[in-house]
Short mmCIF file of C-alpha atoms in Angstrom, two decimals:
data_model
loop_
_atom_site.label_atom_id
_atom_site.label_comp_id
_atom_site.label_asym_id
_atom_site.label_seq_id
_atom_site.Cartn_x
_atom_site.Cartn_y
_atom_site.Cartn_z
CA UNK A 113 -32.45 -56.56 40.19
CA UNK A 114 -30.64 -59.72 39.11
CA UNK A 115 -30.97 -60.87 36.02
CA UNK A 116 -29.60 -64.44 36.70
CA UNK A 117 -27.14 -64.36 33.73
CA UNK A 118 -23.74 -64.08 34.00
CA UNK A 119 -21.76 -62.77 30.99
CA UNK A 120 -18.15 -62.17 31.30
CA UNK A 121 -15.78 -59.34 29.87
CA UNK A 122 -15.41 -60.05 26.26
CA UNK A 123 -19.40 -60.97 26.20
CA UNK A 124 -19.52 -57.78 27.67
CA UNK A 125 -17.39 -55.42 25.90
CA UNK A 126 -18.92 -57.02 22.80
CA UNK A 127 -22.40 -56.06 23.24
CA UNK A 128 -21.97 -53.07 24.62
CA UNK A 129 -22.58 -51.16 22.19
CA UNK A 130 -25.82 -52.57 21.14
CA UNK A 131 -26.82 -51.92 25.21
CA UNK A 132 -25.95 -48.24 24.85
CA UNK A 133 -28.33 -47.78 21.54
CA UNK A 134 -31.42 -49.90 23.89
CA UNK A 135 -30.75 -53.14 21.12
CA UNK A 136 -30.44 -55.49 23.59
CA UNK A 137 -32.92 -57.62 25.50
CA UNK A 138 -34.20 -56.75 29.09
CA UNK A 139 -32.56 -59.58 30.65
CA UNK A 140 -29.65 -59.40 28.74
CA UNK A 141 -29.27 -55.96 29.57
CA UNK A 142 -29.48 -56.31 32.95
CA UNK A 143 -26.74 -59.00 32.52
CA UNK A 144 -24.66 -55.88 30.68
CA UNK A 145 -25.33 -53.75 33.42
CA UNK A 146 -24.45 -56.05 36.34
CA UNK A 147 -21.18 -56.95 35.02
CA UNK A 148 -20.49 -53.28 34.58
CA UNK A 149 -21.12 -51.97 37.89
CA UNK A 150 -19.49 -54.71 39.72
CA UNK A 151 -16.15 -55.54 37.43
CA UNK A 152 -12.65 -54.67 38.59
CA UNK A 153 -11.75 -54.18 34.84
CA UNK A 154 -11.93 -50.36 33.49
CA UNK A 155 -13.88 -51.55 30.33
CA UNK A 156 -13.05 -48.20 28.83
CA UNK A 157 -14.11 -48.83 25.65
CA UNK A 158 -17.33 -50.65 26.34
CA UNK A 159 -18.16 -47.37 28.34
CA UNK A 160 -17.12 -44.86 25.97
CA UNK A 161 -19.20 -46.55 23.15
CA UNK A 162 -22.26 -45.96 25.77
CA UNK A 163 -21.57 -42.74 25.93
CA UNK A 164 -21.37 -42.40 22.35
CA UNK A 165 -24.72 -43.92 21.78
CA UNK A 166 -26.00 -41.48 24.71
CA UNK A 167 -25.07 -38.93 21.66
CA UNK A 168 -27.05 -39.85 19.28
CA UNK A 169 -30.22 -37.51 19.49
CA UNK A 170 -28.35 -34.51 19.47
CA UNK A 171 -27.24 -35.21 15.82
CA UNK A 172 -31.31 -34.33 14.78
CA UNK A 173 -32.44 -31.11 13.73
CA UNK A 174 -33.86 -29.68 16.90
CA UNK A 175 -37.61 -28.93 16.86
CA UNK A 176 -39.46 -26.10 18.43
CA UNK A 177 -42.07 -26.98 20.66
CA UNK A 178 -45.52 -26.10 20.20
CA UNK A 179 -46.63 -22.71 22.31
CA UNK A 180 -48.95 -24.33 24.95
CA UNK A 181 -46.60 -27.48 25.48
CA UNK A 182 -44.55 -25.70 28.62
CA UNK A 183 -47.38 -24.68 30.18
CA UNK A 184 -49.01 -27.91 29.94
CA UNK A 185 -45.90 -29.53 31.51
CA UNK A 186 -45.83 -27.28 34.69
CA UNK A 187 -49.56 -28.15 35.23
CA UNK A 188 -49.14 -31.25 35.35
CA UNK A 189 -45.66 -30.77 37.65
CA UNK A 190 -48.43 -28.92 40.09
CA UNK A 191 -50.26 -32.15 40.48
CA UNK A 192 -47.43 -34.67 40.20
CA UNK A 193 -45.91 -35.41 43.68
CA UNK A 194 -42.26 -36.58 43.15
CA UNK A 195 -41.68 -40.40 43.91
CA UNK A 196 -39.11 -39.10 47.12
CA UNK A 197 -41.57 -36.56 48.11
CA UNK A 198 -44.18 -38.94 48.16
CA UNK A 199 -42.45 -41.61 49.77
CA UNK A 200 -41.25 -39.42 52.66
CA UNK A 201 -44.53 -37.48 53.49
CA UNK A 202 -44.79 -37.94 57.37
CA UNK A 203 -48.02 -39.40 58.97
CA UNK A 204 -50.42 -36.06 59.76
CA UNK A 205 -49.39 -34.49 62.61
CA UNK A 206 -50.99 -35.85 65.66
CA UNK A 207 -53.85 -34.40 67.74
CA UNK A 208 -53.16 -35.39 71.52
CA UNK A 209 -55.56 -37.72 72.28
CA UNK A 210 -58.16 -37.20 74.97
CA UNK A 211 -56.86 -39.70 76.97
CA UNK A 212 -53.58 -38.28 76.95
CA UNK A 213 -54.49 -34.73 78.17
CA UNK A 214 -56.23 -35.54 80.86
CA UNK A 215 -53.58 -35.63 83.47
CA UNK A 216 -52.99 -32.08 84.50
CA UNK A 217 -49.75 -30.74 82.17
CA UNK A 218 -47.83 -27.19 82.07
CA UNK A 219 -48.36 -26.18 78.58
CA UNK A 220 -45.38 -27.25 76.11
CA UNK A 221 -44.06 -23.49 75.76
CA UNK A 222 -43.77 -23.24 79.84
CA UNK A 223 -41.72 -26.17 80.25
CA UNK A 224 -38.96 -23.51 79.95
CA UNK A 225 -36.97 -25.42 77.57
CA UNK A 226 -38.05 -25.68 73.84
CA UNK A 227 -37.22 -29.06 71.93
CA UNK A 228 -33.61 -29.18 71.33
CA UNK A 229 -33.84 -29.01 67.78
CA UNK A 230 -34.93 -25.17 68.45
CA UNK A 231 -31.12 -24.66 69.22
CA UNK A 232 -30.27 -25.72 65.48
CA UNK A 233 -33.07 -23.22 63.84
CA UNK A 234 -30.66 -20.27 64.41
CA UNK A 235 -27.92 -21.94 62.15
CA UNK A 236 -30.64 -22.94 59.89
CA UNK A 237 -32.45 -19.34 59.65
CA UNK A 238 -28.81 -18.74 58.11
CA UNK A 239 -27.94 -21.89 56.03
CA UNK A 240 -31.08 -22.22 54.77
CA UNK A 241 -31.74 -19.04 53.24
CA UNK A 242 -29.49 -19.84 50.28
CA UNK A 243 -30.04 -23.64 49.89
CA UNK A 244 -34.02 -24.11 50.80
CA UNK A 245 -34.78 -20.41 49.64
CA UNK A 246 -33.33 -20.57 46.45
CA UNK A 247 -35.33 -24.00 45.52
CA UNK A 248 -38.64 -21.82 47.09
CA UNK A 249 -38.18 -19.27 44.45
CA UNK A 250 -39.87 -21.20 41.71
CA UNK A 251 -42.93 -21.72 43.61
CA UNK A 252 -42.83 -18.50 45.10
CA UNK A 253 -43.54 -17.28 41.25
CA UNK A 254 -47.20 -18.17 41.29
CA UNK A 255 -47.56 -16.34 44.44
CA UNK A 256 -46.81 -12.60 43.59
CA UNK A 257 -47.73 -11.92 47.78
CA UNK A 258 -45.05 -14.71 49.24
CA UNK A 259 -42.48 -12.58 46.77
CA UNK A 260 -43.44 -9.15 48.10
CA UNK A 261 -42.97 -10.17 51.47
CA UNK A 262 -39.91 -12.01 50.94
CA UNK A 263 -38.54 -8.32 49.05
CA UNK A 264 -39.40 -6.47 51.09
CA UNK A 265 -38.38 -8.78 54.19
CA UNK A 266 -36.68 -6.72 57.32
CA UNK A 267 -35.96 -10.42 58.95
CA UNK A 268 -36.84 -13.60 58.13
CA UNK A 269 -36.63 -16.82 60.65
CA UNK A 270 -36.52 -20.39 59.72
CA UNK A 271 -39.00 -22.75 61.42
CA UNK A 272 -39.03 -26.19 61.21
CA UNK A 273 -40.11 -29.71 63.02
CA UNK A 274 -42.21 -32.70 61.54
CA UNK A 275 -45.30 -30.76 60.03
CA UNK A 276 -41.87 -29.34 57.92
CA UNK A 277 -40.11 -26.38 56.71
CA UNK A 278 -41.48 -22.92 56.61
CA UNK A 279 -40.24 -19.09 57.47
CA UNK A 280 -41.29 -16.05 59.61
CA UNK A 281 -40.93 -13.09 57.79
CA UNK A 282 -41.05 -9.57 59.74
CA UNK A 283 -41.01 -6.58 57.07
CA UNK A 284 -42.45 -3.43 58.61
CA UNK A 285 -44.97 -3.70 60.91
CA UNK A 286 -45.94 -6.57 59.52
CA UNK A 287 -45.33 -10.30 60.31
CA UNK A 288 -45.93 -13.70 57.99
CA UNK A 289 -45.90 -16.54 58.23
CA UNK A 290 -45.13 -18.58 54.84
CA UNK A 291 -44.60 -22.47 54.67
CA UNK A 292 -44.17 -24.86 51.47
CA UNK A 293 -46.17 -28.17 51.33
CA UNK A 294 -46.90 -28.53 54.94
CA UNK A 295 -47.70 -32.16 55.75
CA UNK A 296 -51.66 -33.18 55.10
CA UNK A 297 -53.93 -32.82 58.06
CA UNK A 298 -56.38 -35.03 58.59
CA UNK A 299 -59.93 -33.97 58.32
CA UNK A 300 -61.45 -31.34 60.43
CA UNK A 301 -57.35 -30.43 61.84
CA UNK A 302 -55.62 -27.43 61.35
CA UNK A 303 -52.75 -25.43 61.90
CA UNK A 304 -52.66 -22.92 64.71
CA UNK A 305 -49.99 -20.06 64.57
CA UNK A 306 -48.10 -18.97 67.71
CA UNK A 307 -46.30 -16.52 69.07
CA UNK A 308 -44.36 -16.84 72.73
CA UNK A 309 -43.03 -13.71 74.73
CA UNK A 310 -39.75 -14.66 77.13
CA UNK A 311 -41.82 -15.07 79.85
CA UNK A 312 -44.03 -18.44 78.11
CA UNK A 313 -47.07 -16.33 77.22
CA UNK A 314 -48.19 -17.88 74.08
CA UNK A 315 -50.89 -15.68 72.08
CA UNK A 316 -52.96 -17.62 68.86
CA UNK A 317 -51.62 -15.99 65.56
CA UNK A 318 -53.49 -17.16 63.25
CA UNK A 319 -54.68 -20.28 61.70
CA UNK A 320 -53.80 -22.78 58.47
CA UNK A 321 -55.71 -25.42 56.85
CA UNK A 322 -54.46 -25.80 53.18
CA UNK A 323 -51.55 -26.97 52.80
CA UNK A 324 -51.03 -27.48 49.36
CA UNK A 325 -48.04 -25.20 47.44
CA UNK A 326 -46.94 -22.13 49.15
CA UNK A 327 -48.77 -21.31 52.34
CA UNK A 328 -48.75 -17.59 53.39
CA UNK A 329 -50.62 -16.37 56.69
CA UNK A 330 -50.46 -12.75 58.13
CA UNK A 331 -49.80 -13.05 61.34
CA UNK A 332 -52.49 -11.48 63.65
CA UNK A 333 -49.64 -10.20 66.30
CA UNK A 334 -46.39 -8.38 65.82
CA UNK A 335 -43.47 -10.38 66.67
CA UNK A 336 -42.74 -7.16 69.11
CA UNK A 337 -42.46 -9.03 72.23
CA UNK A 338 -42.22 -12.59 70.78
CA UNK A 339 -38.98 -14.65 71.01
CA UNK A 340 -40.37 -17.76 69.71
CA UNK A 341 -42.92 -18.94 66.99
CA UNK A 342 -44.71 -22.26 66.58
CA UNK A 343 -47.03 -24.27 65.21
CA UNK A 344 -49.43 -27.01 66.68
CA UNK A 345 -52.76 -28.72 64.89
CA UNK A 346 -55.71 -28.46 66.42
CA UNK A 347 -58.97 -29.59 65.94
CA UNK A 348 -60.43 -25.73 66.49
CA UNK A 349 -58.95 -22.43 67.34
CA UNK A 350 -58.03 -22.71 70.84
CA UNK A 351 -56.45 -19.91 73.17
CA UNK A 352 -54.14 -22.01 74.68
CA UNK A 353 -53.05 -25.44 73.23
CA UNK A 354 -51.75 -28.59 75.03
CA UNK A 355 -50.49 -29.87 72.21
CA UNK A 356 -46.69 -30.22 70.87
CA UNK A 357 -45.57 -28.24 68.19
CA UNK A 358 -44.99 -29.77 64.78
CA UNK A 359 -42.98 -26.46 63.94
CA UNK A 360 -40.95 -23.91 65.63
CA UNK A 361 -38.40 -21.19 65.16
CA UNK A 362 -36.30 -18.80 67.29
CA UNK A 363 -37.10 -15.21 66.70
CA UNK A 364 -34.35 -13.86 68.72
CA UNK A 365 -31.89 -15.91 66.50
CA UNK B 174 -17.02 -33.77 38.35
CA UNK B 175 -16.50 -31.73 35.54
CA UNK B 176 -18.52 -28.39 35.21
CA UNK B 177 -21.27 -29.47 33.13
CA UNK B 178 -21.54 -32.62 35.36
CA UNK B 179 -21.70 -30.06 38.71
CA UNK B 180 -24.39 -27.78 36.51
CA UNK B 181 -26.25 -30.76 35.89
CA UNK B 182 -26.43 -31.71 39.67
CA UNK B 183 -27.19 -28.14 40.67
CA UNK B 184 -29.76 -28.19 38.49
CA UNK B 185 -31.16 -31.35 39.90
CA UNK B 186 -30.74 -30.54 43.03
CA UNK B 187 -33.02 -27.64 42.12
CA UNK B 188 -35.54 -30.22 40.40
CA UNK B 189 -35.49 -32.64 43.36
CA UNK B 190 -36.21 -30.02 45.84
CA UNK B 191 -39.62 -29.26 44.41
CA UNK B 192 -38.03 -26.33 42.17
CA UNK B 193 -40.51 -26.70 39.15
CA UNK B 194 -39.25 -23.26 37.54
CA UNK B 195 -35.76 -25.73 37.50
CA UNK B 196 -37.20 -28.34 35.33
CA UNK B 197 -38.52 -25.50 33.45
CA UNK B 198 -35.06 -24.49 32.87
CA UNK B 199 -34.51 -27.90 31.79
CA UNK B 200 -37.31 -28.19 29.17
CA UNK B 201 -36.06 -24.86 27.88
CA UNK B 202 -32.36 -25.83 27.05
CA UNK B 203 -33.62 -29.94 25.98
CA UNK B 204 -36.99 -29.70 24.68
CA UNK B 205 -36.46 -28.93 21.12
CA UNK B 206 -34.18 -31.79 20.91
CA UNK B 207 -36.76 -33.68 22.68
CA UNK B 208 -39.30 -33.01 20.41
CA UNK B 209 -36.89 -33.99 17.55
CA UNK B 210 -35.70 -37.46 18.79
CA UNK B 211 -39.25 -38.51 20.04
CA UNK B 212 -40.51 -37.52 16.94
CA UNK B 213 -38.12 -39.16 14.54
CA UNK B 214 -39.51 -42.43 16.69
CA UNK B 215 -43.23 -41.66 16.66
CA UNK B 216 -43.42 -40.25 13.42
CA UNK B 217 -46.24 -37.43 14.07
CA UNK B 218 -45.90 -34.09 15.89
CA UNK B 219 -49.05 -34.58 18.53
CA UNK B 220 -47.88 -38.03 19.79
CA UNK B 221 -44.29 -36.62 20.34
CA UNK B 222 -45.55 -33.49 22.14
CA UNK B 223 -47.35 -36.17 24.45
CA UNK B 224 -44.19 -38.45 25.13
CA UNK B 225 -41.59 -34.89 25.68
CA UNK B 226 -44.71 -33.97 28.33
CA UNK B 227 -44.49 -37.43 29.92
CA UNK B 228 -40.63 -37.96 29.41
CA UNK B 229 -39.74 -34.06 31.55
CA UNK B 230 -42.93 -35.53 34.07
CA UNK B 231 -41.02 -38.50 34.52
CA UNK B 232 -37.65 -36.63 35.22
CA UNK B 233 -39.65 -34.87 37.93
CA UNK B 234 -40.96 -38.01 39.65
CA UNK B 235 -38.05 -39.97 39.43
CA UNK B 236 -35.10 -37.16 39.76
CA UNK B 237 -34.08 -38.64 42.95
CA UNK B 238 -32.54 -41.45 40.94
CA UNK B 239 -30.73 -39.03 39.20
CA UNK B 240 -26.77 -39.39 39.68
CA UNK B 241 -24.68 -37.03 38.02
CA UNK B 242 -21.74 -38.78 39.30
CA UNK B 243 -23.25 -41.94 36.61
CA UNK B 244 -24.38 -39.92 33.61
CA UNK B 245 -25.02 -36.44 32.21
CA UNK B 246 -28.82 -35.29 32.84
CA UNK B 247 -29.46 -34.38 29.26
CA UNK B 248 -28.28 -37.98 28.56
CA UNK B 249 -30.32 -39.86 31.17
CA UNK B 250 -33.27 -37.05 29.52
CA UNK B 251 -32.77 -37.86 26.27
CA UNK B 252 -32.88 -41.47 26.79
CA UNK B 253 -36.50 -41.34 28.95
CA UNK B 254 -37.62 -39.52 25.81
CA UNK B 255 -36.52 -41.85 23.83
CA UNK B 256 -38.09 -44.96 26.16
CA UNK B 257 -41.10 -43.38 25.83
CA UNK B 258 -41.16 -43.00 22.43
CA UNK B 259 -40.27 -46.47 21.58
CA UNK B 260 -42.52 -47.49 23.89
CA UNK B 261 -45.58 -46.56 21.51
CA UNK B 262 -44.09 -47.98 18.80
CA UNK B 263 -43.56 -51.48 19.93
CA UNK B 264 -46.85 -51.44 21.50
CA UNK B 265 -47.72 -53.04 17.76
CA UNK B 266 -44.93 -55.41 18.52
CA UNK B 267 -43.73 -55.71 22.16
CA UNK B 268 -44.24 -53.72 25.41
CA UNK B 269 -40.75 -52.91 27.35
CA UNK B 270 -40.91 -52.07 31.04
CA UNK B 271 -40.32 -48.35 30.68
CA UNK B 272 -39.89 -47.50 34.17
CA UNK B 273 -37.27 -50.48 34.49
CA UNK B 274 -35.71 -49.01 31.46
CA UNK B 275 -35.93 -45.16 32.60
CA UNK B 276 -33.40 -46.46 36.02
CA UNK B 277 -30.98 -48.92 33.96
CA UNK B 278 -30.58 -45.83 31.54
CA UNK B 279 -29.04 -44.14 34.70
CA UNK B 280 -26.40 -47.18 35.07
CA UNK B 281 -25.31 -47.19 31.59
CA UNK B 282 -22.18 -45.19 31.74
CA UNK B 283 -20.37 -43.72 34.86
CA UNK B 284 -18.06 -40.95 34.83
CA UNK B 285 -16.06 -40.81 32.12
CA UNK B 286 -14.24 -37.78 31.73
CA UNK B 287 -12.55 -38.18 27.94
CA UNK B 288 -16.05 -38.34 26.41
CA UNK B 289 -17.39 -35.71 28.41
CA UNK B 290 -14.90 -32.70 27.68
CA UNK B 291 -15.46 -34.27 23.33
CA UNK B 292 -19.02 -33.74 24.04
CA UNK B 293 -18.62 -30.18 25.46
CA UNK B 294 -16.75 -29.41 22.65
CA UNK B 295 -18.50 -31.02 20.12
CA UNK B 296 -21.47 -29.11 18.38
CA UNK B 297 -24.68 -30.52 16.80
CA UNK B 298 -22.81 -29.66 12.90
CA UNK B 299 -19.75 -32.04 14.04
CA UNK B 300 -22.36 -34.65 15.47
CA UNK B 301 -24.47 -34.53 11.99
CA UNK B 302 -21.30 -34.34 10.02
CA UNK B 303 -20.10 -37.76 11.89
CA UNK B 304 -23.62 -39.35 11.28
CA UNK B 305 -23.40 -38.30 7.77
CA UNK B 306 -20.27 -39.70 7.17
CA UNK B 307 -21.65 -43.17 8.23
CA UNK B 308 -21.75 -45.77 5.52
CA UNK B 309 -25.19 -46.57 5.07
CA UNK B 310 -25.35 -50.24 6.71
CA UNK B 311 -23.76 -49.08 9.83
CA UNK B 312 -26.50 -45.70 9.97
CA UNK B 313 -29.43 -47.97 9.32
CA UNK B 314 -28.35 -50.37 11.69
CA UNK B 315 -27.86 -47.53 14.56
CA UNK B 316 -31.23 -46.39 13.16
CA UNK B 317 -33.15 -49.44 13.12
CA UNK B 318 -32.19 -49.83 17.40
CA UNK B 319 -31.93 -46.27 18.64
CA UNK B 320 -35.16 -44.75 16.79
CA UNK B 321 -37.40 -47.69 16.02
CA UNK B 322 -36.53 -49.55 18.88
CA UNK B 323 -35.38 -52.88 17.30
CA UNK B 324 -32.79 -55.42 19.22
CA UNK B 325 -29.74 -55.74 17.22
CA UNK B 326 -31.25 -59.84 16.58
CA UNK B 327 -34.03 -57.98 15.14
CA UNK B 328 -31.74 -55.60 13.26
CA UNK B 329 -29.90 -58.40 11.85
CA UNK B 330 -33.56 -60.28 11.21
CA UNK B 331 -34.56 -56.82 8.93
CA UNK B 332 -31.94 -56.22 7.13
CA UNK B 333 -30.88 -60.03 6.22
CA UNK B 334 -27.26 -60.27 8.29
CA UNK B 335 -26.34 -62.54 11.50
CA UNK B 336 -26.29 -60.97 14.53
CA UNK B 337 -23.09 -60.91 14.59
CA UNK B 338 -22.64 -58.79 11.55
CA UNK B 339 -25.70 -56.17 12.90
CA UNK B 340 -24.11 -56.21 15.99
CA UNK B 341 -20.66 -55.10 14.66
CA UNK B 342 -22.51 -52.75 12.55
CA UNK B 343 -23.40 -50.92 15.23
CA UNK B 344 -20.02 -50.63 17.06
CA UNK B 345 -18.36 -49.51 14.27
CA UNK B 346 -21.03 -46.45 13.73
CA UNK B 347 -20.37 -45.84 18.09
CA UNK B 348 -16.64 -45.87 17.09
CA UNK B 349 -16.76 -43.50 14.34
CA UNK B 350 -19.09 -40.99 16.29
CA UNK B 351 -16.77 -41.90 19.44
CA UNK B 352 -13.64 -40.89 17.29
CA UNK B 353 -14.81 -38.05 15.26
CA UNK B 354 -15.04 -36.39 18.44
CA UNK B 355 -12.80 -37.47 20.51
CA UNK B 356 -10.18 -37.64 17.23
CA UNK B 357 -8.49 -41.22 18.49
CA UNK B 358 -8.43 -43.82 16.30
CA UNK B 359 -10.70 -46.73 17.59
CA UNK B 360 -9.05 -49.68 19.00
CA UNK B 361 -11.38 -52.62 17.50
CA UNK B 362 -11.96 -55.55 19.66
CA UNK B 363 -10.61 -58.62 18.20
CA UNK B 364 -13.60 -60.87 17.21
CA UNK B 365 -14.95 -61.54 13.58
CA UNK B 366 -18.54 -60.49 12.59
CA UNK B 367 -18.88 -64.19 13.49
CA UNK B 368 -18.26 -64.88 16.70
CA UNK B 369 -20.17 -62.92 18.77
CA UNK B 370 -21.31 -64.71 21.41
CA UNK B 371 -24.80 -65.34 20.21
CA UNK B 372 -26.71 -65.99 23.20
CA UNK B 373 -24.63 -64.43 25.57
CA UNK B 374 -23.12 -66.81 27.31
CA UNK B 375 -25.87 -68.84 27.01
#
């Protein structure tokens, strides 16, 4: 933003004050600003006055909410996407076209070697347990079965690719499959689960259509055998899929 | 970065990851001030409800702005509340652009490490005390702009001064909440009530 005005340090150092308590004009403000960020002087006082009037609230008598008010804010965060969220949502995964799958093709999980970003999931099953887990944990509070499989958890691998980030949780006999805001599908797609022995046999695991908040899927298979999970869309259940993942993870990591 | 400045970009690292029980944290440590400043704007206790629930929405939609190497989060809060807030009330006089305002509120200060260990220290008693000890032109001018909104030409307009004279008003009320808790005496600038430069440079 420019605001076409150019104001120089004493202007500056004068008003700044007034620009820290919101008393000056848009476009003069801007003019405020502008010098600000792009002077070589320190303009120490001009910026400690701005903090002062940053301040100012805090003298008041704080007053208690009403009851209902929190709640009322974390409904509405439910159905707010965040500007960067929004902005970076990836197109829906994409169904291989007809066209494209017509010409004979070894499935994607025979091709021996997985998408190189599978060699990174290892490090990630590790780094991101503390930095994407812990900002999980909040959501994870409206769904009391994600945090019972996450406690009782034997193993947990990371999976992740373009549909986005999600984990495969072993605990007992028991495998899951949990995700966070998986990207949209388009209509009539959904999310098929896999699991892949050493040898490139892929068996279906299960299946995913909603993708809002925390996604949690029991896994129809034990991860027994399985050294690799992933995810494709589909347009139905299929038994074996010619489509590329949009997710995977190492479960031999 | 000082520690409150690294708790405040945990914390909104939290938010901007999708973490809504970390803005919850947030509303629980700010919204009672929140209440109180929007408020002391609005004047009645449904309306400021409304702008503290669309102020802490905002800070979710927009955290990725967020910079707590530019500003404290409780500041850049506080100061979307307040937006807000005046927003209603000039809507009888004058509509700002509050989302242009909610971003330049994020370039108003920069790191400044003095101010921020006097504000750690400081309690809300020393920061009423300081207000209190405000003569009363220089607390109605600071009024008049931070809670009703008003541009110090319109401050100067209400209460019958030039704009130089409001404008000085309210640096000297800055400087005596800057001192009284920092404790240095304020160096004044060297211009009379006078000769501010009335149109900016204009």
């Amino acid at each position: 933003m420019n605001s076409q005005l150019t104001i120089d340090c004493a202007t500056a150092d004068e008003v700044a004050a007034a620009y820290g308590l919101g008393a000056v004009d848009g476009t003069d403000a801007i003019a405020v600003e502008e010098h600000l960020d792009g002077c070589s002087q320190p303009h120490a006082e001009a910026r400690d006055l701005i903090v002062a009037a940053s301040i100012v609230p805090f003298a008041l008598e704080p007053v208690a909410p009403s009851p209902g008010l929190r709640d009322r804010l974390m409904a509405s965060l439910a159905e707010t996407p965040q500007d960067h969220r929004s902005a970076a949502v990836a197109e829906p995964p994409r169904v291989a076209r007809v066209a494209e799958v017509m010409a004979p093709r070894r499935p994607w999980w025979q091709l021996g070697q997985l998408p190189s970003a599978l060699a990174a999931v290892g490090l990630a099953a590790v780094i991101g347990l503390g930095a994407w887990g812990a900002s999980l944990n909040g959501q994870l509070a409206e769904r009391d079965a994600a945090l019972r499989a996450v406690a009782s958890a034997d193993a947990a691998f990371a999976a992740e690719g373009e549909a986005g980030r999600g984990w495969v949780i072993q605990t007992g006999d028991q495998a899951l499959f949990m995700a966070d805001e998986l990207a949209d599908l388009a209509a009539g797609q959904l999310y098929e689960l896999w699991l892949i022995d050493g040898d490139g046999n892929a068996v279906a695991a299960g299946t995913l259509t909603d993708t809002d908040g925390v996604a949690l899927v029991t896994l129809e298979q034990t991860l027994d055998d399985a050294t690799t999970f992933a995810v494709t869309v589909e347009i139905e259940r299929v038994e074996q899929s010619v489509n590329d993942p949009v997710m995977v993870a190492a479960l031999d990591a | 970065m000082n520690e409150d400045r690294r708790d405040d970009a945990r914390l909104a690292d939290r938010v901007r990851s999708g973490d809504r029980e970390a803005l919850g944290e947030l509303y629980d440590r700010y919204a009672g001030m929140a209440i109180a400043t929007a408020l002391r704007v609005v004047g009645a206790r449904e309306e400021a409800e409304d702008v503290v629930h669309d102020a802490f929405v905002a800070v979710w939609r927009k955290i990725d702005r967020f910079d707590a190497e530019r500003g404290a989060l409780r500041s850049w809060l506080m100061t979307v509340v307040r937006n807000r807030a005046i927003d209603r009330v000039r809507a009888r006089r004058v509509s700002i652009e509050i989302e242009d305002a909610d971003e330049r509120s994020l370039l108003r200060s920069g790191p400044n490490p003095t101010m921020d260990a006097a504000l750690k220290r400081a309690s809300a008693g020393d920061l009423r005390s300081a207000m209190a000890q405000l003569p009363d032109d220089q607390r109605r001018a600071l009024e008049l702009a931070y809670f009703e909104g008003y541009t110090y030409r319109e401050v100067a307009e209400l209460t019958g001064v030039p704009p130089g004279t409001a404008n000085g008003r309210l640096r000297l009320a800055l400087g005596k909440l800057r001192d009284a808790l920092v404790g240095t005496a304020a160096a004044p600038l060297p211009i009379g009530e006078a000769s501010l430069r009335e149109d900016l440079g204009r």
